[in-house]
Short mmCIF file of C-alpha atoms and ligand atoms in Angstrom, two decimals:
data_model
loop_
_atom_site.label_atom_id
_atom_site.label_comp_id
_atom_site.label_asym_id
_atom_site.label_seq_id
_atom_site.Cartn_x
_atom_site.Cartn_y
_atom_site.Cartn_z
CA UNK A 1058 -38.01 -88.89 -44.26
CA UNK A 1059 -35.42 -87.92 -46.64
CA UNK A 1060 -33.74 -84.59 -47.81
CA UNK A 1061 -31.43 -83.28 -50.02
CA UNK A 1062 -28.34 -81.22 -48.67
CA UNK A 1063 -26.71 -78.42 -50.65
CA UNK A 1064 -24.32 -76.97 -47.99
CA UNK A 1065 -21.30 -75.04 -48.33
CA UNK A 1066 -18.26 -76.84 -47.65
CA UNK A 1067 -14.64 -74.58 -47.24
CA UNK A 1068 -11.64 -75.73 -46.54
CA UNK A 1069 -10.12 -72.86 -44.31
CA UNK A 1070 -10.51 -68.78 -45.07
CA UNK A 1071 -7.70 -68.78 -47.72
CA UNK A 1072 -9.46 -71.53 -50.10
CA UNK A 1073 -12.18 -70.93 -52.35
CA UNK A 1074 -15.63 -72.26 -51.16
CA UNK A 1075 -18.51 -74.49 -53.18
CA UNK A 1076 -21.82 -76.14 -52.69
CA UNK A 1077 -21.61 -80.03 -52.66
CA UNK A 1078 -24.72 -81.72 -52.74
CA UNK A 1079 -25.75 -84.88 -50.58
CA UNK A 1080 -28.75 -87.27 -49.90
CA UNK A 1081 -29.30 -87.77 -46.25
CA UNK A 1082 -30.07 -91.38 -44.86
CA UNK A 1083 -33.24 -92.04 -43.27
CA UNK A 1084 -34.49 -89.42 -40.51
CA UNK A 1085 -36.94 -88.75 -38.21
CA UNK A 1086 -39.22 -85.75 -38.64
CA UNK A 1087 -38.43 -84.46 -34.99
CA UNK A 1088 -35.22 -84.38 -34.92
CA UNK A 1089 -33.62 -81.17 -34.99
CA UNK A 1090 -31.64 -79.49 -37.77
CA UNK A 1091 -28.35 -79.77 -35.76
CA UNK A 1092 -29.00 -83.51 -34.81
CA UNK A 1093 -29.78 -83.97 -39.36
CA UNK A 1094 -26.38 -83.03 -39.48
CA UNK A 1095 -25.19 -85.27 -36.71
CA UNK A 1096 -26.46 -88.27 -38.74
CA UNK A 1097 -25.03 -86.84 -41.85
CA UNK A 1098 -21.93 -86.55 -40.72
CA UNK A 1099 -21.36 -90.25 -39.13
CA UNK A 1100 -22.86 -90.91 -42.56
CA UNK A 1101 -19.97 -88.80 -43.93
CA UNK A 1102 -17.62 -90.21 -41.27
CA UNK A 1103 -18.47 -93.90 -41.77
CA UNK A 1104 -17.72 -93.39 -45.58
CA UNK A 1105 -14.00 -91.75 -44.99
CA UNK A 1106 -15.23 -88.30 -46.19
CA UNK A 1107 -15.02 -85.36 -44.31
CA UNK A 1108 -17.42 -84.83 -41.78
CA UNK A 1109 -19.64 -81.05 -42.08
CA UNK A 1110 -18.14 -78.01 -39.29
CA UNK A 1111 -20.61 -76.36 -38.14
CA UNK A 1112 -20.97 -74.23 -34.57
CA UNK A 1113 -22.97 -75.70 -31.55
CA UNK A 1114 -23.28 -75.41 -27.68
CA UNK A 1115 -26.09 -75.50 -25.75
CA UNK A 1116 -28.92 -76.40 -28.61
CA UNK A 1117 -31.33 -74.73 -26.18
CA UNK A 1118 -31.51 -71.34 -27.68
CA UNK A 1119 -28.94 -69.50 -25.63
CA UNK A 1120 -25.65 -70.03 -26.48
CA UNK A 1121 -25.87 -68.28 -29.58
CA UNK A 1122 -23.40 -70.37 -31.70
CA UNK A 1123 -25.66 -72.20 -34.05
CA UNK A 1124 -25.13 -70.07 -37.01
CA UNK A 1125 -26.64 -71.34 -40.32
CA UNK A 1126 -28.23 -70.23 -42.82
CA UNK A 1127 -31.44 -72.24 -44.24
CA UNK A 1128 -32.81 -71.74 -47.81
CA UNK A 1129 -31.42 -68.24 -47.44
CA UNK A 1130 -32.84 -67.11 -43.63
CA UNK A 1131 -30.86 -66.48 -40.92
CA UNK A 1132 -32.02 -69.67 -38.66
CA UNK A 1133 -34.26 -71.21 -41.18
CA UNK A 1134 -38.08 -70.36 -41.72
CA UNK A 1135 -39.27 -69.50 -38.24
CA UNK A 1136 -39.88 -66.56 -36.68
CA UNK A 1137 -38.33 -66.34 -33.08
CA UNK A 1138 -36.42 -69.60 -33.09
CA UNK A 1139 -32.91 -70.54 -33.31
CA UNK A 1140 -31.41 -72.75 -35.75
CA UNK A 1141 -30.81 -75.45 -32.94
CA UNK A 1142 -34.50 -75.66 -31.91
CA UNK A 1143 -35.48 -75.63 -35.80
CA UNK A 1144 -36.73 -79.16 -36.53
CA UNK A 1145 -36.99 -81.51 -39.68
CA UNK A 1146 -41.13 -81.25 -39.35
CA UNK A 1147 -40.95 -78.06 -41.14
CA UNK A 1148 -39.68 -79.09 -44.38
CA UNK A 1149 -41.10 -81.57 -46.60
CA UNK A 1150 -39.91 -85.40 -47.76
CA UNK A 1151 -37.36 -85.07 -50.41
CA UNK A 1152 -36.96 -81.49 -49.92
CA UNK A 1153 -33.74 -79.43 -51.43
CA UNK A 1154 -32.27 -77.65 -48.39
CA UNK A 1155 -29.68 -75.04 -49.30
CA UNK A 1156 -27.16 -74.45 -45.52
CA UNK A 1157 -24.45 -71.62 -46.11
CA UNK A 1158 -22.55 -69.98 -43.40
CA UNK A 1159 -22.80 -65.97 -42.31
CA UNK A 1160 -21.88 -64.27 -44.99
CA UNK A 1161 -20.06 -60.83 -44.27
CA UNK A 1162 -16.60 -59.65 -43.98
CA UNK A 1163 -16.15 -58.88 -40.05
CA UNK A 1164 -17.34 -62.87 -39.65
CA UNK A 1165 -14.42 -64.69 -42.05
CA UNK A 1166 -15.25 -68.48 -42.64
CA UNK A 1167 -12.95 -70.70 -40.75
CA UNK A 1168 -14.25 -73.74 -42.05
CA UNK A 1169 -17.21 -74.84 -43.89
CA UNK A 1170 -20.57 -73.32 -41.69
CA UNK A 1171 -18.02 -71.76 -38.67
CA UNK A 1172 -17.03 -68.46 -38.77
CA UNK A 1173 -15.34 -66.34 -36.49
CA UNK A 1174 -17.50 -63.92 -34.50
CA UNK A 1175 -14.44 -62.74 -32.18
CA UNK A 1176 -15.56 -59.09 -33.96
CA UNK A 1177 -18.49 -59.20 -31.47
CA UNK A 1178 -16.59 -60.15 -28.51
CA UNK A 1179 -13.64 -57.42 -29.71
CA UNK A 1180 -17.57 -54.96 -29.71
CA UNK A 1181 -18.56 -55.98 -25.96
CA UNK A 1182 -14.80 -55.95 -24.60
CA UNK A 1183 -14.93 -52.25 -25.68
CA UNK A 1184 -17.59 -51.55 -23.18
CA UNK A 1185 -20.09 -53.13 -23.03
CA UNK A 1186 -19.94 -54.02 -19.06
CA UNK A 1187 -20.26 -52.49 -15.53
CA UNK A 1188 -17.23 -51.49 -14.51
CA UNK A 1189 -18.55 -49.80 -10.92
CA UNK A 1190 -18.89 -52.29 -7.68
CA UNK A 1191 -22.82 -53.11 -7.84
CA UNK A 1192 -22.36 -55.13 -4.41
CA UNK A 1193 -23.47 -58.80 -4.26
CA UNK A 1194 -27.38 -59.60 -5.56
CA UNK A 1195 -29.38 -58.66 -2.11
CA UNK A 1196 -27.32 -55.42 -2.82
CA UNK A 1197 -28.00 -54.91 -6.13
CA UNK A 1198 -31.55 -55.95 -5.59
CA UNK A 1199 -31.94 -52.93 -3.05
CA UNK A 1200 -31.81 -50.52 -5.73
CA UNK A 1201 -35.33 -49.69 -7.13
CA UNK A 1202 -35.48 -50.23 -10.73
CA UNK A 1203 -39.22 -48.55 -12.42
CA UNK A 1204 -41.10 -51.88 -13.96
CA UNK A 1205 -40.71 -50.31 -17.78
CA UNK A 1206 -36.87 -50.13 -17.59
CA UNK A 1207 -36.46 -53.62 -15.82
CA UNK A 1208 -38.59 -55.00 -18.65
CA UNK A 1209 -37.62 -53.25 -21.15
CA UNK A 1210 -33.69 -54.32 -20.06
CA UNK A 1211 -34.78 -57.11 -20.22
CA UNK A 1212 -36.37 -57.78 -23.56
CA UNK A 1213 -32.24 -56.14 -24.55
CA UNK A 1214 -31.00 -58.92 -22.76
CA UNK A 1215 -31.92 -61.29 -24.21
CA UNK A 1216 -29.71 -61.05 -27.42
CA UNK A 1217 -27.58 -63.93 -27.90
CA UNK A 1218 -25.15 -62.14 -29.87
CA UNK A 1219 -25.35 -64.97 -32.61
CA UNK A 1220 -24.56 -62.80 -35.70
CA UNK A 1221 -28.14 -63.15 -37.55
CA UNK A 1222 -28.97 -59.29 -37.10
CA UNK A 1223 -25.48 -59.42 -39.53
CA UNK A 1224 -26.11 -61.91 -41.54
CA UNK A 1225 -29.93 -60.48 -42.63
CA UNK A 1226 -28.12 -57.25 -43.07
CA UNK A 1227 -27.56 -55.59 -46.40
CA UNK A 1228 -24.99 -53.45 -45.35
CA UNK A 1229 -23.73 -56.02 -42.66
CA UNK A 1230 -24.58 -53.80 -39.76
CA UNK A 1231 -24.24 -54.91 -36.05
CA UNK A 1232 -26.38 -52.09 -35.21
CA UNK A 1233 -28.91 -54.64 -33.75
CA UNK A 1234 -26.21 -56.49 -31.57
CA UNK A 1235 -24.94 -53.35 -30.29
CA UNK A 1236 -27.97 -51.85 -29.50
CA UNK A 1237 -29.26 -54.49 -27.50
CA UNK A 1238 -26.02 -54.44 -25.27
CA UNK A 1239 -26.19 -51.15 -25.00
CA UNK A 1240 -29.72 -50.44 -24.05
CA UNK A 1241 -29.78 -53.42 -21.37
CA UNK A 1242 -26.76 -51.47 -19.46
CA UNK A 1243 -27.94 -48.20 -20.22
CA UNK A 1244 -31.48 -49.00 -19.04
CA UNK A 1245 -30.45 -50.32 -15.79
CA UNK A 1246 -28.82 -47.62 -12.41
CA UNK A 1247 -25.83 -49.97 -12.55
CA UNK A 1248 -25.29 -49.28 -16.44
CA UNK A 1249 -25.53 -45.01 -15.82
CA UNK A 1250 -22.05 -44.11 -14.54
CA UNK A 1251 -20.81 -45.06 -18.23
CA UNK A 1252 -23.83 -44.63 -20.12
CA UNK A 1253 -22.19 -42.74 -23.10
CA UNK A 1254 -18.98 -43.33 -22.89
CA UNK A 1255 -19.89 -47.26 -23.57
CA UNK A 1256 -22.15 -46.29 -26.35
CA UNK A 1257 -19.67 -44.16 -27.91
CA UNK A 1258 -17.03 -46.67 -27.48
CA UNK A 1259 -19.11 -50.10 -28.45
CA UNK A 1260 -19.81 -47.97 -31.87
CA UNK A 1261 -16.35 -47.23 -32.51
CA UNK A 1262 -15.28 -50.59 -32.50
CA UNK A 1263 -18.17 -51.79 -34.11
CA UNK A 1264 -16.63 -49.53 -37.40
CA UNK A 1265 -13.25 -50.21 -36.71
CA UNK A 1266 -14.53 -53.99 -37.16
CA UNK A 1267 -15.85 -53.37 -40.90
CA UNK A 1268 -20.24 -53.54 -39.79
CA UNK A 1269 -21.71 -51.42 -42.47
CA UNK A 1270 -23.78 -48.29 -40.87
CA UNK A 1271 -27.59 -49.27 -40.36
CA UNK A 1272 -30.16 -47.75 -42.55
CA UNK A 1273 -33.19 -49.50 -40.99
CA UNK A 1274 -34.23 -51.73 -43.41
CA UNK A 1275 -35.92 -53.87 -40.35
CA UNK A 1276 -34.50 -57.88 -41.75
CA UNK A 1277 -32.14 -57.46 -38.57
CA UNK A 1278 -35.38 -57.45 -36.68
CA UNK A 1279 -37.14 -59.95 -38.84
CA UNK A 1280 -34.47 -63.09 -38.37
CA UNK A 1281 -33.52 -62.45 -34.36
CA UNK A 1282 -33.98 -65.28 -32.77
CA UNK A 1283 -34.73 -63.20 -29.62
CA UNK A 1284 -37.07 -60.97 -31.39
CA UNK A 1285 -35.19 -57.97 -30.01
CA UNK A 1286 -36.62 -54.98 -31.52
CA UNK A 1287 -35.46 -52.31 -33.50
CA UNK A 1288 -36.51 -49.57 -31.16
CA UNK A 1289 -32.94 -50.61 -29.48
CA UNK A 1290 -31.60 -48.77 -32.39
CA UNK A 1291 -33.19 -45.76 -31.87
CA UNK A 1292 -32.66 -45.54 -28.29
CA UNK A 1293 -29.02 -46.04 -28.95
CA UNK A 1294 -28.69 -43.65 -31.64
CA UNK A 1295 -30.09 -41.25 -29.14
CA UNK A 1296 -27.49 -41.87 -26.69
CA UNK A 1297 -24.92 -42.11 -29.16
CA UNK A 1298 -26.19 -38.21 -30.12
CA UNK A 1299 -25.87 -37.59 -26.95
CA UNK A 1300 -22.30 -38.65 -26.13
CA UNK A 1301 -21.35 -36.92 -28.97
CA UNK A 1302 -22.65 -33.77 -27.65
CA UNK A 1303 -21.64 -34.63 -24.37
CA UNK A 1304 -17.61 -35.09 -26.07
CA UNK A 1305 -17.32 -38.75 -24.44
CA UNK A 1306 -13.93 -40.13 -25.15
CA UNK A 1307 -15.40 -43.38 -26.70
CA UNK A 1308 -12.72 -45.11 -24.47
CA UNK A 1309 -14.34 -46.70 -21.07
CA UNK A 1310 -11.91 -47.48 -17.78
CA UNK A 1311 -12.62 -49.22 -14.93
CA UNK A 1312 -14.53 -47.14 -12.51
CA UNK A 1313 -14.88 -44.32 -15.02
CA UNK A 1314 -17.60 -42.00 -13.35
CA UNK A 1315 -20.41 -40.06 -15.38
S1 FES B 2474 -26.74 -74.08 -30.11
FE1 FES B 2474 -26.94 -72.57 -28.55
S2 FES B 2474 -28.40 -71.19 -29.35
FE2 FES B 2474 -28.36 -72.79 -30.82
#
């Protein structure tokens, strides 16, 4: 099969961006998007033109990094799945595929699909960790965790912090991101000592870093490739409520105690 590109190509931040259009060589329904664009670009490569940049790592689902756009989805049409385990099967012969980057102002394009997600790192260096000695694991597995919390820490967990919560976002709120780091600490004994202090302090940042405020519109929900839901954003809105109350610094130190 053959399809039709229309990606965005950008030079670096400062220069204006644009769609250019190109006709794939011959590929093979189940290959997967990322490997379409390997081909495309020796195709680009063996013809002296510029080769696509886009983001990769593990093309397993977990890394995170594989952050496209697809016909205007975060990750392309599928429910649940990453753009990296998104294959050619589920678009048709000849088929117009549109591939843009993130688009929102605390990701800046670096260079044509890549942009810069350092805001999220800048959002978990802020607190989103266990600063307290939790021993080694036969330690840590000593301390009795009820079933619904370990699950439901879990299901938090699993956020790959890729961005598409953002990117589905009207108002470009990380609300999704940072509720799922928050809850999977704040679910767990471990995560308690700086329960609210990290949830006051993760927010913060996350405004200082330009995320609009959520207003639950749900399309964060609808495009995670983890499928973490939004009842992390209540249950972080409840302890943000409560730090408030509570007068938490929004500033978390090692070994800070509760
Ligand atoms: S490349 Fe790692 S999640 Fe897609």
């Amino acid at each position: 099969m053959k399809v039709r590109l229309k990606v965005w190509r950008q030079k670096n931040a400062a220069a204006p961006g644009q769609f250019q259009t190109c006709e794939t060589p011959e590929l093979n329904p189940n290959m997967s998007f990322l490997e379409m664009l390997d081909v495309v670009n020796e195709d680009l490569a063996g013809r002296g033109e510029d080769p696509i940049a886009f983001d990769h790592d593990c093309r397993e689902g977990i890394c995170g990094t594989c952050s496209l756009v697809i016909n205007g989805k975060p990750h392309g049409p599928h429910r649940g799945v990453a753009t990296c385990q998104t294959y050619l099967r589920s678009f048709q012969d000849g088929e117009e595929i549109v591939v843009e980057p993130w688009r929102a102002r605390p990701f800046p394009i670096i260079k044509d699909l890549v942009c810069d997600r350092h805001a999220f790192d800048r959002i978990q260096h802020a607190g989103g960790f266990v600063s307290v000695r939790t021993g080694s694991a036969p330690d840590a597995n000593a301390i009795l965790v009820p079933k619904e919390n370990a699950d439901l820490a879990m299901d938090a967990a699993q956020c790959i912090g890729c961005g598409a919560c953002v990117a589905a976002c009207k108002n470009a709120s990380a609300m999704l991101f940072v509720a799922a780091k928050v809850s999977h600490l704040g679910l767990l004994p471990q995560g308690q000592p700086e329960r609210y202090r990290r949830v006051k302090a993760m927010v913060d940042q996350m405004d200082r870093e330009g995320f609009g405020g959520c207003t639950v519109t749900g399309s964060c929900e609808a495009v995670c490739p983890k499928e973490i839901s939004l009842d992390f954003i209540a249950r972080l809105n409840r302890d943000y409520a409560m730090a408030l109350v509570r007068g938490e610094p929004g500033k978390v130190t090692a070994g800070a105690a509760g």
